[in-house]
CSV table of C-alpha atoms in Angstrom, one decimal:
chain,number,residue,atom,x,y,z
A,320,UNK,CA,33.5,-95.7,1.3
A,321,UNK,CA,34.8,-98.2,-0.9
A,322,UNK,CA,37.5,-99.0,1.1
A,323,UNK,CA,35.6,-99.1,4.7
A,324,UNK,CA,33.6,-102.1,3.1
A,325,UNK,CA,36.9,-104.1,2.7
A,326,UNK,CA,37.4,-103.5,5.9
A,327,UNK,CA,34.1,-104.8,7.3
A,328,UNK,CA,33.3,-101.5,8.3
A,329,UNK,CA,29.8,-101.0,6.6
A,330,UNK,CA,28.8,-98.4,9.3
A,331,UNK,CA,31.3,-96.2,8.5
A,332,UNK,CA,30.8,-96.8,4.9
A,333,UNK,CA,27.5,-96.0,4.9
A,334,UNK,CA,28.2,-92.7,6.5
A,335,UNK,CA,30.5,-91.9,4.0
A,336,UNK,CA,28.2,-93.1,1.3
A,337,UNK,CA,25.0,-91.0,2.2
A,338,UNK,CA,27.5,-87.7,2.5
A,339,UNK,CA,29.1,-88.3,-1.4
A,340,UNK,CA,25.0,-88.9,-2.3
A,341,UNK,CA,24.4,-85.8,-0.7
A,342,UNK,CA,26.9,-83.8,-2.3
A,343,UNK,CA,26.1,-85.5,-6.1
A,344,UNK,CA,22.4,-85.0,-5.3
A,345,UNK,CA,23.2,-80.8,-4.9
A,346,UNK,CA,24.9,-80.9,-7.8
A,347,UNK,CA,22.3,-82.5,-9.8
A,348,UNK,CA,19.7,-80.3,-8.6
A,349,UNK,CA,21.9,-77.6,-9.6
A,350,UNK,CA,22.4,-78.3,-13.3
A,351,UNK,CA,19.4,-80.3,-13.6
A,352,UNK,CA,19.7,-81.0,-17.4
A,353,UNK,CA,23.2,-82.6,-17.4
A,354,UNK,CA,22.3,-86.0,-18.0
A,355,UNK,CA,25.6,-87.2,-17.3
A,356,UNK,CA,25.5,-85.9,-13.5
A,357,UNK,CA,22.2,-87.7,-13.2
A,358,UNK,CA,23.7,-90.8,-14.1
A,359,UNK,CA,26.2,-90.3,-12.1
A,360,UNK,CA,23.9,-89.6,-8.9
A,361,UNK,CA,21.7,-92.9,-10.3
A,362,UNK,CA,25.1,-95.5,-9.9
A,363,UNK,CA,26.1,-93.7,-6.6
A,364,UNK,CA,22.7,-94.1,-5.3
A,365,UNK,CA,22.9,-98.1,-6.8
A,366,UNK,CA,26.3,-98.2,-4.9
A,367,UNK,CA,24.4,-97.0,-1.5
A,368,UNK,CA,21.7,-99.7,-2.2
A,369,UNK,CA,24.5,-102.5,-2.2
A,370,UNK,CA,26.0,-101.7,0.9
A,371,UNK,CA,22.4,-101.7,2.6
A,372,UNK,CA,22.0,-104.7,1.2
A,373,UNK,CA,25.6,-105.8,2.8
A,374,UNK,CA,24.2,-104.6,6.2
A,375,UNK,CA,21.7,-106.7,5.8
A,376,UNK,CA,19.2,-103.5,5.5
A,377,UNK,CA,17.0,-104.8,2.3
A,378,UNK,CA,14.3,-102.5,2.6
A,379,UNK,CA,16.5,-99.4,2.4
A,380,UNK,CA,18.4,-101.5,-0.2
A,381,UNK,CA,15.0,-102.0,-2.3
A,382,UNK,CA,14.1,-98.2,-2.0
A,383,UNK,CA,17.6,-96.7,-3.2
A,384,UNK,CA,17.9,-99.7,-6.1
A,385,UNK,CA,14.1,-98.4,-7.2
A,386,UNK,CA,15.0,-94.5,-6.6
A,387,UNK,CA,18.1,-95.3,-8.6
A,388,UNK,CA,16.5,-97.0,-11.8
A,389,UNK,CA,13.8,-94.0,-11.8
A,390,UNK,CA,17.2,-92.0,-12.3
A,391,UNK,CA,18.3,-94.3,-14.8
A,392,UNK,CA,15.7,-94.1,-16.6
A,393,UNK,CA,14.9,-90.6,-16.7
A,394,UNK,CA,18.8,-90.1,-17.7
A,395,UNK,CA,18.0,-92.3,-20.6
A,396,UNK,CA,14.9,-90.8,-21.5
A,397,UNK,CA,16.0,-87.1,-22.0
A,398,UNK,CA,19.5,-88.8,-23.6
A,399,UNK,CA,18.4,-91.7,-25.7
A,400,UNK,CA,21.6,-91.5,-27.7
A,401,UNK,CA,23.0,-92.6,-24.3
A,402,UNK,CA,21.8,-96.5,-24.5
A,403,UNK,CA,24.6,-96.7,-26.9
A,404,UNK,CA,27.3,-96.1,-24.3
Protein backbone atom coordinates (compact mmCIF):
# COMPACT_ATOMS: atom_id res chain seq x y z
CA UNK A 1 0.00 0.00 0.00
CA UNK A 2 2.85 2.01 0.93
CA UNK A 3 4.19 2.13 -2.28
CA UNK A 4 0.82 2.90 -4.31
CA UNK A 5 0.74 6.22 -2.28
CA UNK A 6 4.18 7.27 -3.91
CA UNK A 7 2.72 6.66 -6.80
CA UNK A 8 -0.25 8.88 -6.42
CA UNK A 9 -2.34 5.95 -6.53
CA UNK A 10 -4.43 6.31 -3.27
CA UNK A 11 -7.28 4.22 -4.71
CA UNK A 12 -5.36 1.40 -5.10
CA UNK A 13 -3.78 1.94 -1.84
CA UNK A 14 -6.67 2.09 0.00
CA UNK A 15 -7.81 -1.20 -1.40
CA UNK A 16 -4.79 -2.67 -0.38
CA UNK A 17 -4.91 -1.02 3.00
CA UNK A 18 -8.61 -2.12 4.07
CA UNK A 19 -7.45 -5.97 2.90
CA UNK A 20 -4.07 -6.01 5.32
CA UNK A 21 -6.74 -4.40 8.11
CA UNK A 22 -8.91 -7.12 7.43
CA UNK A 23 -6.51 -9.79 7.73
CA UNK A 24 -4.73 -8.05 11.14
CA UNK A 25 -8.28 -7.53 12.47
CA UNK A 26 -8.93 -11.69 12.14
CA UNK A 27 -5.94 -12.28 13.77
CA UNK A 28 -6.61 -10.03 16.66
CA UNK A 29 -9.91 -11.40 17.15
CA UNK A 30 -8.34 -14.64 17.19
CA UNK A 31 -5.80 -14.31 20.00
CA UNK A 32 -7.59 -11.51 21.62
CA UNK A 33 -5.20 -11.13 24.57
CA UNK A 34 -1.90 -10.48 22.66
CA UNK A 35 -1.54 -7.05 23.21
CA UNK A 36 1.09 -6.76 20.80
CA UNK A 37 -1.23 -7.79 17.69
CA UNK A 38 -3.61 -5.14 19.03
CA UNK A 39 -1.16 -2.66 18.69
CA UNK A 40 -0.31 -3.74 15.75
CA UNK A 41 -4.03 -3.58 14.29
CA UNK A 42 -4.28 0.07 16.18
CA UNK A 43 -1.05 1.67 13.85
CA UNK A 44 -2.41 -0.21 10.75
CA UNK A 45 -5.74 1.14 11.27
CA UNK A 46 -3.81 4.95 12.07
CA UNK A 47 -1.94 4.17 8.66
CA UNK A 48 -5.63 3.63 6.86
CA UNK A 49 -6.79 6.93 8.60
CA UNK A 50 -3.73 8.91 6.81
CA UNK A 51 -4.33 7.83 3.48
CA UNK A 52 -8.16 8.82 3.87
CA UNK A 53 -7.04 11.79 4.96
CA UNK A 54 -4.63 11.89 1.64
CA UNK A 55 -7.83 11.27 -0.41
CA UNK A 56 -9.19 14.03 0.96
CA UNK A 57 -11.88 11.63 2.83
CA UNK A 58 -11.66 13.26 6.61
CA UNK A 59 -14.56 11.80 7.94
CA UNK A 60 -13.48 8.21 7.29
CA UNK A 61 -10.06 9.62 8.33
CA UNK A 62 -11.61 10.95 11.82
CA UNK A 63 -13.46 7.63 12.42
CA UNK A 64 -10.31 5.14 11.80
CA UNK A 65 -7.86 7.82 13.83
CA UNK A 66 -10.71 7.57 16.85
CA UNK A 67 -11.23 3.60 16.35
CA UNK A 68 -7.43 3.45 16.29
CA UNK A 69 -6.72 5.40 19.68
CA UNK A 70 -9.68 3.22 21.43
CA UNK A 71 -7.12 0.38 20.32
CA UNK A 72 -4.30 2.17 21.63
CA UNK A 73 -5.53 2.66 24.50
CA UNK A 74 -7.03 -0.50 25.39
CA UNK A 75 -3.50 -2.11 24.33
CA UNK A 76 -2.05 0.14 26.95
CA UNK A 77 -4.54 -0.57 29.44
CA UNK A 78 -4.23 -4.39 29.69
CA UNK A 79 -0.17 -3.80 29.09
CA UNK A 80 0.75 -0.80 31.20
CA UNK A 81 4.39 -1.94 31.30
CA UNK A 82 4.02 -1.16 27.48
CA UNK A 83 4.15 2.99 27.83
CA UNK A 84 7.73 2.34 28.49
CA UNK A 85 8.45 1.12 24.95
Amino acid sequence: AAAMQELGRFDEAAALAAEAVAIQRELAVADAKNVRLQFDLAASIQGQAVLEFRRRRFDAAAGLLSESLTLFDAGLTASPESREQ
